[in-house]
Tab-separated table of C-alpha atoms and ligand atoms in Angstrom:
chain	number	residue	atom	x	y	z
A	1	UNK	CA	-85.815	31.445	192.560
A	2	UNK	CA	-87.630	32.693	195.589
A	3	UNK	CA	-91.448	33.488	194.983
A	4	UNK	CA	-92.111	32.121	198.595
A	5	UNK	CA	-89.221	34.222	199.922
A	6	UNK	CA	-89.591	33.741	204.243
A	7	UNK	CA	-93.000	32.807	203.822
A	8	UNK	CA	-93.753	30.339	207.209
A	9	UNK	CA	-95.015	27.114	206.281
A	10	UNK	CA	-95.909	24.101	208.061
A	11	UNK	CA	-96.138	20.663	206.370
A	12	UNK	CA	-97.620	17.635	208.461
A	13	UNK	CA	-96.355	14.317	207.807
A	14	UNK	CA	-93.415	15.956	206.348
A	15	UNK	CA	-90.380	13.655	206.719
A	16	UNK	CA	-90.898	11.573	203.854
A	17	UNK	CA	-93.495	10.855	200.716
A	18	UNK	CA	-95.213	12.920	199.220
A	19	UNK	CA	-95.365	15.496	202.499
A	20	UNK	CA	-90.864	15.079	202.179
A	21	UNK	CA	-90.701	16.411	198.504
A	22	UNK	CA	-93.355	19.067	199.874
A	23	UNK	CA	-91.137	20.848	202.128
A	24	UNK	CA	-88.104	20.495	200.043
A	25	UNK	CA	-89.527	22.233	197.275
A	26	UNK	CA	-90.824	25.276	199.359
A	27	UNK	CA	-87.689	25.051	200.848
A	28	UNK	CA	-86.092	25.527	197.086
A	29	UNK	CA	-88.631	28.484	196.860
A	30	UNK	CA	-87.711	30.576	199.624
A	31	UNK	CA	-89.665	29.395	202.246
A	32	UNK	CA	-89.184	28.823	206.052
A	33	UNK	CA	-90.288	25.187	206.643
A	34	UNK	CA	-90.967	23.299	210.024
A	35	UNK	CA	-92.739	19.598	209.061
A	36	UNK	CA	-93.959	17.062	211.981
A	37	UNK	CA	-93.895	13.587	211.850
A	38	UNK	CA	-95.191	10.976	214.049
A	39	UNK	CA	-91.863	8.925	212.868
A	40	UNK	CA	-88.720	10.005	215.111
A	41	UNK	CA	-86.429	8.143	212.371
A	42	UNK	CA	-88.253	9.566	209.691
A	43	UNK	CA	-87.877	13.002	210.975
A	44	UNK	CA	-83.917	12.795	212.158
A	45	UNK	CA	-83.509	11.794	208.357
A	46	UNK	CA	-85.253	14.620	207.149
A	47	UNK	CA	-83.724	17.016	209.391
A	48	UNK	CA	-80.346	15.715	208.470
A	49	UNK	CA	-81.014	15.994	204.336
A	50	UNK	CA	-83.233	19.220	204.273
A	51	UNK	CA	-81.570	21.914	205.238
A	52	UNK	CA	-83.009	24.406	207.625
A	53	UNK	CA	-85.888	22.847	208.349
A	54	UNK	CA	-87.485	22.206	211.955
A	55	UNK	CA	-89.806	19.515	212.977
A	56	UNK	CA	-91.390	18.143	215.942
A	57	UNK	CA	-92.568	14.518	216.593
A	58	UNK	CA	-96.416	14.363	216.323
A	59	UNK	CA	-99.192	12.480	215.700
A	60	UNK	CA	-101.833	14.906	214.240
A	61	UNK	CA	-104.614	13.086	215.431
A	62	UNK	CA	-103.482	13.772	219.104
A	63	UNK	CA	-104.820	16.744	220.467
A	64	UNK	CA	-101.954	17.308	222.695
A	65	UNK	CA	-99.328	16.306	219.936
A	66	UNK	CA	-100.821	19.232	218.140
A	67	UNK	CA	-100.572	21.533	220.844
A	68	UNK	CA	-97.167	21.185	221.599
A	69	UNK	CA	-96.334	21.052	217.656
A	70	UNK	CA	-98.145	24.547	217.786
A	71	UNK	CA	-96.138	26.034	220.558
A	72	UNK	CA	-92.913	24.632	218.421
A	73	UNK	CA	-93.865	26.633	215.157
A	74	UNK	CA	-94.612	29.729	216.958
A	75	UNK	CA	-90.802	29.449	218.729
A	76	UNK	CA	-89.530	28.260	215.386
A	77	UNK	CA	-90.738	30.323	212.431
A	78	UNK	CA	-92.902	33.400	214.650
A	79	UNK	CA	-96.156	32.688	213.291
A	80	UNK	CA	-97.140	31.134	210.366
A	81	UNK	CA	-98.238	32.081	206.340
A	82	UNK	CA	-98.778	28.294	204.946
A	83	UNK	CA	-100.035	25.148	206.426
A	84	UNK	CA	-100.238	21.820	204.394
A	85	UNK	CA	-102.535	19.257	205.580
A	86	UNK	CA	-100.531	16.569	204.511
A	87	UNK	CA	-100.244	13.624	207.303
A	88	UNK	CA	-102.297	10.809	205.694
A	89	UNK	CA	-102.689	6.733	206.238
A	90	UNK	CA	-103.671	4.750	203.811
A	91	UNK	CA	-105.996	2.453	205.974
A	92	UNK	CA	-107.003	-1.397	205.378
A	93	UNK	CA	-107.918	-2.924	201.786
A	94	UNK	CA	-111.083	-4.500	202.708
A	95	UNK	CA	-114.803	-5.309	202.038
A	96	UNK	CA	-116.277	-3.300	204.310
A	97	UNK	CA	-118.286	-6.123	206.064
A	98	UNK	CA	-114.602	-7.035	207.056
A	99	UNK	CA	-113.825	-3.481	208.157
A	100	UNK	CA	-112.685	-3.419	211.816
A	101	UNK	CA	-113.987	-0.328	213.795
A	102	UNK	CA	-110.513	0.380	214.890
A	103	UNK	CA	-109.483	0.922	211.440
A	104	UNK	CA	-111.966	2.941	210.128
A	105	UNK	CA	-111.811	4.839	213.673
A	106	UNK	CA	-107.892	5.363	213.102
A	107	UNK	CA	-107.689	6.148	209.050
A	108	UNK	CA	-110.376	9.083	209.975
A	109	UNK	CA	-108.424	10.072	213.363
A	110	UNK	CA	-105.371	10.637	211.269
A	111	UNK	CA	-106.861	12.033	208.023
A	112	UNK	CA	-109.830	13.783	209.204
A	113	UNK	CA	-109.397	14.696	212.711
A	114	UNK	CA	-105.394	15.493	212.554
A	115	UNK	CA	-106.701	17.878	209.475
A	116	UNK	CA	-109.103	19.343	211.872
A	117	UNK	CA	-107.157	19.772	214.884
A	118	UNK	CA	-103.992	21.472	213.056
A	119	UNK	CA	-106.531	23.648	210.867
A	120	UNK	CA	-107.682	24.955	214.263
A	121	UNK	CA	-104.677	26.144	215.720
A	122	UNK	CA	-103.556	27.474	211.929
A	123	UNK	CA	-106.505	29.883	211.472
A	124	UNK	CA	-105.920	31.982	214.321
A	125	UNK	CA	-102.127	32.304	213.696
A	126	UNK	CA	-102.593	33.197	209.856
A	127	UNK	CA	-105.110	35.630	210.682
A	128	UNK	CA	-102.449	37.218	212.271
A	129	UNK	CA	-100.207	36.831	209.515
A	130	UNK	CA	-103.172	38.996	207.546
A	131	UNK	CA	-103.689	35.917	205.580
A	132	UNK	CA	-102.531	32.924	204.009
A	133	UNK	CA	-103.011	29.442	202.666
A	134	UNK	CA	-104.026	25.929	203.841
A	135	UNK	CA	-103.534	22.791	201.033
A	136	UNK	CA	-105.307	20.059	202.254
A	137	UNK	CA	-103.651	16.727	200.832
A	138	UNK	CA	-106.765	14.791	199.611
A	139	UNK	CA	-106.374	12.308	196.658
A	140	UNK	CA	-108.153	11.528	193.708
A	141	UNK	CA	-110.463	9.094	195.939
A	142	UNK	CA	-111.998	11.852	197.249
A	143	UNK	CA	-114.115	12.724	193.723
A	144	UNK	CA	-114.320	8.854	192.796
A	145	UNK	CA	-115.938	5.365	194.288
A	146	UNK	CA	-112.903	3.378	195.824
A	147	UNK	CA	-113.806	-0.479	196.455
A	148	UNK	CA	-112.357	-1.824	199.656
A	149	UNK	CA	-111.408	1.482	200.908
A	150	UNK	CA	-113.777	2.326	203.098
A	151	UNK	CA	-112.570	4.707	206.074
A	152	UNK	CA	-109.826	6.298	203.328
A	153	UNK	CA	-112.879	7.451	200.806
A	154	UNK	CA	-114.439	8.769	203.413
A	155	UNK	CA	-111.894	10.752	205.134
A	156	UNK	CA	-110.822	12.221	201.722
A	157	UNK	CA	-114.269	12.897	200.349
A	158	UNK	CA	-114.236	14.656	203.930
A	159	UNK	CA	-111.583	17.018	202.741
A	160	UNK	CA	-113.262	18.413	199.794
A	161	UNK	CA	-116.471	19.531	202.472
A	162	UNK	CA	-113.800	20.464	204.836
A	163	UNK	CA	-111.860	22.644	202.171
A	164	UNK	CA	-114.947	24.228	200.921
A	165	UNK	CA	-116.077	25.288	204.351
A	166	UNK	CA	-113.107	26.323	205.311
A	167	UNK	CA	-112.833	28.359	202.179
A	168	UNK	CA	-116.201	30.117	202.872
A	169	UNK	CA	-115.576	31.067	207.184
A	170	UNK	CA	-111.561	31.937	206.584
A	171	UNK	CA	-111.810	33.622	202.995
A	172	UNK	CA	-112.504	37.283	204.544
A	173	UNK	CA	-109.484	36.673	206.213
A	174	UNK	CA	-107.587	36.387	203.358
A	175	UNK	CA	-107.388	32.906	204.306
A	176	UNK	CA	-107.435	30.691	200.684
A	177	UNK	CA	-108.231	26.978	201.489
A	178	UNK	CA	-107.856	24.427	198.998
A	179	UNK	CA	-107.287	21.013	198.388
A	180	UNK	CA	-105.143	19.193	196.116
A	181	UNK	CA	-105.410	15.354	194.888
A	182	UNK	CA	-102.772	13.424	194.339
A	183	UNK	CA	-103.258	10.403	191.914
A	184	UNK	CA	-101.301	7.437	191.927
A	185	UNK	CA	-97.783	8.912	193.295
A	186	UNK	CA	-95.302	6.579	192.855
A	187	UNK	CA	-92.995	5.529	195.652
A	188	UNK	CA	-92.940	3.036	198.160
A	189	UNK	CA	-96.774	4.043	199.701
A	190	UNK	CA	-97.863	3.248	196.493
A	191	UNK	CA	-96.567	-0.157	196.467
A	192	UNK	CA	-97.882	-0.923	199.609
A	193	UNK	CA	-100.921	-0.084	198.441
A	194	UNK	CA	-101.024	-2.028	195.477
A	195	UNK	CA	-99.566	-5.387	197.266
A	196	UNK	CA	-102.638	-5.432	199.659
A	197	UNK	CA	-104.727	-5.060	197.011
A	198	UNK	CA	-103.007	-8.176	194.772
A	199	UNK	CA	-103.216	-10.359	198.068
A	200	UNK	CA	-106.808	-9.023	198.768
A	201	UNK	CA	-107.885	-10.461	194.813
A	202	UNK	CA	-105.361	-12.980	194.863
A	203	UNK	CA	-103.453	-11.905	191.553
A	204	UNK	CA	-99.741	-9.964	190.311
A	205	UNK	CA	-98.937	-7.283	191.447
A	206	UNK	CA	-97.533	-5.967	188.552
A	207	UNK	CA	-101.082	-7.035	186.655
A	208	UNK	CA	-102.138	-4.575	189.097
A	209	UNK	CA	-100.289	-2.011	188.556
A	210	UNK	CA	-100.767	-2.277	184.865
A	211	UNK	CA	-104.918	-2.223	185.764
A	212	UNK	CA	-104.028	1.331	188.240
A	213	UNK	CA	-102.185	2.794	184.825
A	214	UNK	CA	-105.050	1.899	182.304
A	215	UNK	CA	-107.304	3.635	184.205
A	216	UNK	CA	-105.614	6.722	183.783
A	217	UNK	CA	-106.180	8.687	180.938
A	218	UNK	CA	-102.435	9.795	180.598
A	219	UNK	CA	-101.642	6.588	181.161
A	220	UNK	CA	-99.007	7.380	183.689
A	221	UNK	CA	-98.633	7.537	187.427
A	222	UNK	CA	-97.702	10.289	188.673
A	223	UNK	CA	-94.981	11.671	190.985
A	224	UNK	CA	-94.166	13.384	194.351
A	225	UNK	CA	-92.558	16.648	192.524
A	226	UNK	CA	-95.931	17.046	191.062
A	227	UNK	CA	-97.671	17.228	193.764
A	228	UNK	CA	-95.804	19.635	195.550
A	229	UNK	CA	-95.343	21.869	192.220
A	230	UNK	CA	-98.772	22.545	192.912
A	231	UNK	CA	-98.502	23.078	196.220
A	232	UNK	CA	-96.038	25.861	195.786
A	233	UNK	CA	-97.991	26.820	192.350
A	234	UNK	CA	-100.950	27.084	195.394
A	235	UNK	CA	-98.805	28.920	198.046
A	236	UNK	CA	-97.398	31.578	195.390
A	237	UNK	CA	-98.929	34.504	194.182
A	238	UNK	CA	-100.101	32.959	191.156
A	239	UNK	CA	-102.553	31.401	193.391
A	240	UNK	CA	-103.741	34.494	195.017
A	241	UNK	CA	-107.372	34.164	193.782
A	242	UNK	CA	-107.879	30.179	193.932
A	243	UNK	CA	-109.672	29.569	196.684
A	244	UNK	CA	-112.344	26.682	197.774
A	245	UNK	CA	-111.170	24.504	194.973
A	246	UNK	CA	-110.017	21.186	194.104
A	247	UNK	CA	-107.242	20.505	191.627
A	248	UNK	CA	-106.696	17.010	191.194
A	249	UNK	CA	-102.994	16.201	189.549
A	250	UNK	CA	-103.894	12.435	188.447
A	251	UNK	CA	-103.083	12.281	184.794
A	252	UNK	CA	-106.840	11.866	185.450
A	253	UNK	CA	-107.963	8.812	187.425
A	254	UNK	CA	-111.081	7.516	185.221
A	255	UNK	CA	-111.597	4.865	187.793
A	256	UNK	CA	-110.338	3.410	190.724
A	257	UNK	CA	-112.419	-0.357	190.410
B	1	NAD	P1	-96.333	8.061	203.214
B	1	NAD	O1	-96.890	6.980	204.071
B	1	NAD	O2	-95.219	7.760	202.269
B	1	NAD	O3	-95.873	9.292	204.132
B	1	NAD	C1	-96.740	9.867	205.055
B	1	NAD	C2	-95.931	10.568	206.125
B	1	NAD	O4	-96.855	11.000	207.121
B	1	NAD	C3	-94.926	9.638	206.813
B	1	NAD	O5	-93.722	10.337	207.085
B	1	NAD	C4	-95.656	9.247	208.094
B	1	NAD	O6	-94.768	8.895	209.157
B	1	NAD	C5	-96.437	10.514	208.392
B	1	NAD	N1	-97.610	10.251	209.212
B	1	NAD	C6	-98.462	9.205	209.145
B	1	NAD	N2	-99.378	9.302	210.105
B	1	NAD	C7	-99.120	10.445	210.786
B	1	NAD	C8	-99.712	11.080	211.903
B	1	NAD	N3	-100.757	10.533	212.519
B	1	NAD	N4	-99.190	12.237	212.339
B	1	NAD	C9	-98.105	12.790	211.736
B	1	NAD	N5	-97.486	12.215	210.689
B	1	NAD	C10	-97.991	11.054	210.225
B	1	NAD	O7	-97.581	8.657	202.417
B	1	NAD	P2	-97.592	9.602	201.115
B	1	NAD	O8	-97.796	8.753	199.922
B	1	NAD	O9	-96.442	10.524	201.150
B	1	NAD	O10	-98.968	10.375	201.370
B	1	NAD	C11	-99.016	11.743	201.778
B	1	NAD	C12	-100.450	12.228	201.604
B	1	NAD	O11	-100.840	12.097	200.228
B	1	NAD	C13	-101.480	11.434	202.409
B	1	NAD	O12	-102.471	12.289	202.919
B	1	NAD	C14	-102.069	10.501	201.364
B	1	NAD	O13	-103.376	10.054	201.699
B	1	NAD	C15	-102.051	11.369	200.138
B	1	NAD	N6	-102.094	10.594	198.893
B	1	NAD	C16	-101.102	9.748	198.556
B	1	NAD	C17	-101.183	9.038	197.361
B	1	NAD	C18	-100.113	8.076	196.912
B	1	NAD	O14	-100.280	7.441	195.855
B	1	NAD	N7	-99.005	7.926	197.622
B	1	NAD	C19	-102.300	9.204	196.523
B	1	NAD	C20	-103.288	10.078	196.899
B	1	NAD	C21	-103.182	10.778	198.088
């Protein structure tokens, strides 16, 4: 199958998660994929399992990281169709009157800023393309309260303005902006997440990971090939009058108390 056929796509935080299964998949569709990483062992795995993919090391949130990632996709792929804001951190679990300044300062560097910085050297480059698509990765945090997740809520409720801006000052270029978010995805973020949260209320982790799954009206977590199914479901033609939206694949997070 090839609906993306040589479309040129860029996926941040691309050598492993969620952003990992991303490229793979638009790799499986046809597409020409470079991802950056700001892990070098992350991103000598991927390059060794995905084939034909390029990548440069990067922290998005560096404005110089992202210039030189830039001047790498233009050598690699000659412009670019696709970009996926995917790089994300997770940020501390805490009240926020124990919130340090560095971590709030860092989650929204990463998730907010890094989205900012590569979405500015995109739009020019898929103007020139005649059009094209950006996903921002948000998460289903970004429509709901999220206790002791201060910086993350914010940067991901920051998305959803972002994407619908964006959506508005690129559409006459053909430009379709949209974000998609993720539910629980499970994998080893995921458990990360949920064994800061156990020590942070002092109980199983498994009791709460059975609280995360009764809160979800399919009663299910959800996984990494969904998320990107709807990234290339996004990317594809099928998508070619979706813009300025958010589709959350969640099994529908109720809550996330
Ligand atoms: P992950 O930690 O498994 O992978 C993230 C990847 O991004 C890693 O390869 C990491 O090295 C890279 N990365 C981190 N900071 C970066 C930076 N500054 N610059 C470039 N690369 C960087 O996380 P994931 O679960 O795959 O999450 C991917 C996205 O999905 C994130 O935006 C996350 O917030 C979002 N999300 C995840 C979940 C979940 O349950 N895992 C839920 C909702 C939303």
């Amino acid at each position: 199958m090839s609906k993306l056929l040589n479309v040129r796509v860029l996926v941040t935080g691309g050598a492993s998660g969620i952003g990992l299964v991303i490229a793979r998949q638009l790799l499986d569709a046809g597409a020409r994929v470079h991802v950056c990483d700001v892990s070098s062992d992350a991103l000598q795995r991927a390059g060794a399992e995905l084939h034909g993919v390029s990548g440069t090391l990067a922290d998005v949130a560096s404005e110089s990281d992202v210039e030189r990632l830039f001047a790498d996709v233009t050598m690699q792929l000659g412009g670019l169709d696709v970009l996926v804001n995917n790089a994300g951190i997770a940020g501390p679990t805490s009240p926020v009157e124990e919130t340090s300044l560095q971590d709030w300062r860092r989650t929204l560097e990463v998730n907010l800023t890094g989205t900012f910085l590569c979405t500015r050297r995109a739009a020019p480059l898929l103007k020139v393309s005649g059009g094209g698509a950006i996903i921002n990765i948000a998460s289903c945090a970004a429509r709901l309260g999220f206790p002791n997740r201060s910086p993350y809520s914010a940067s991901k409720w920051g998305l959803i303005g972002l994407t619908e801006t964006w959506a508005m000052e690129l559409g006459p270029a053909g430009i379709r902006v949209n974000a998609v978010l993720p539910g629980i995805v499970a994998g080893e973020r995921q458990d990360r997440v949920l064994q800061s949260r156990a020590a942070l209320e002092g109980i199983d982790v498994e009791d709460v990971r059975r609280q995360r799954t009764q809160a979800v009206s399919l009663r299910s977590m959800v996984s990494a090939e969904d998320i990107a199914e709807s990234v290339v479901f996004l990317c594809s033609s099928a998508g070619r009058m979706i813009s300025g939206q958010s589709l959350s694949v969640c099994g529908n997070v109720e809550t996330l108390r």
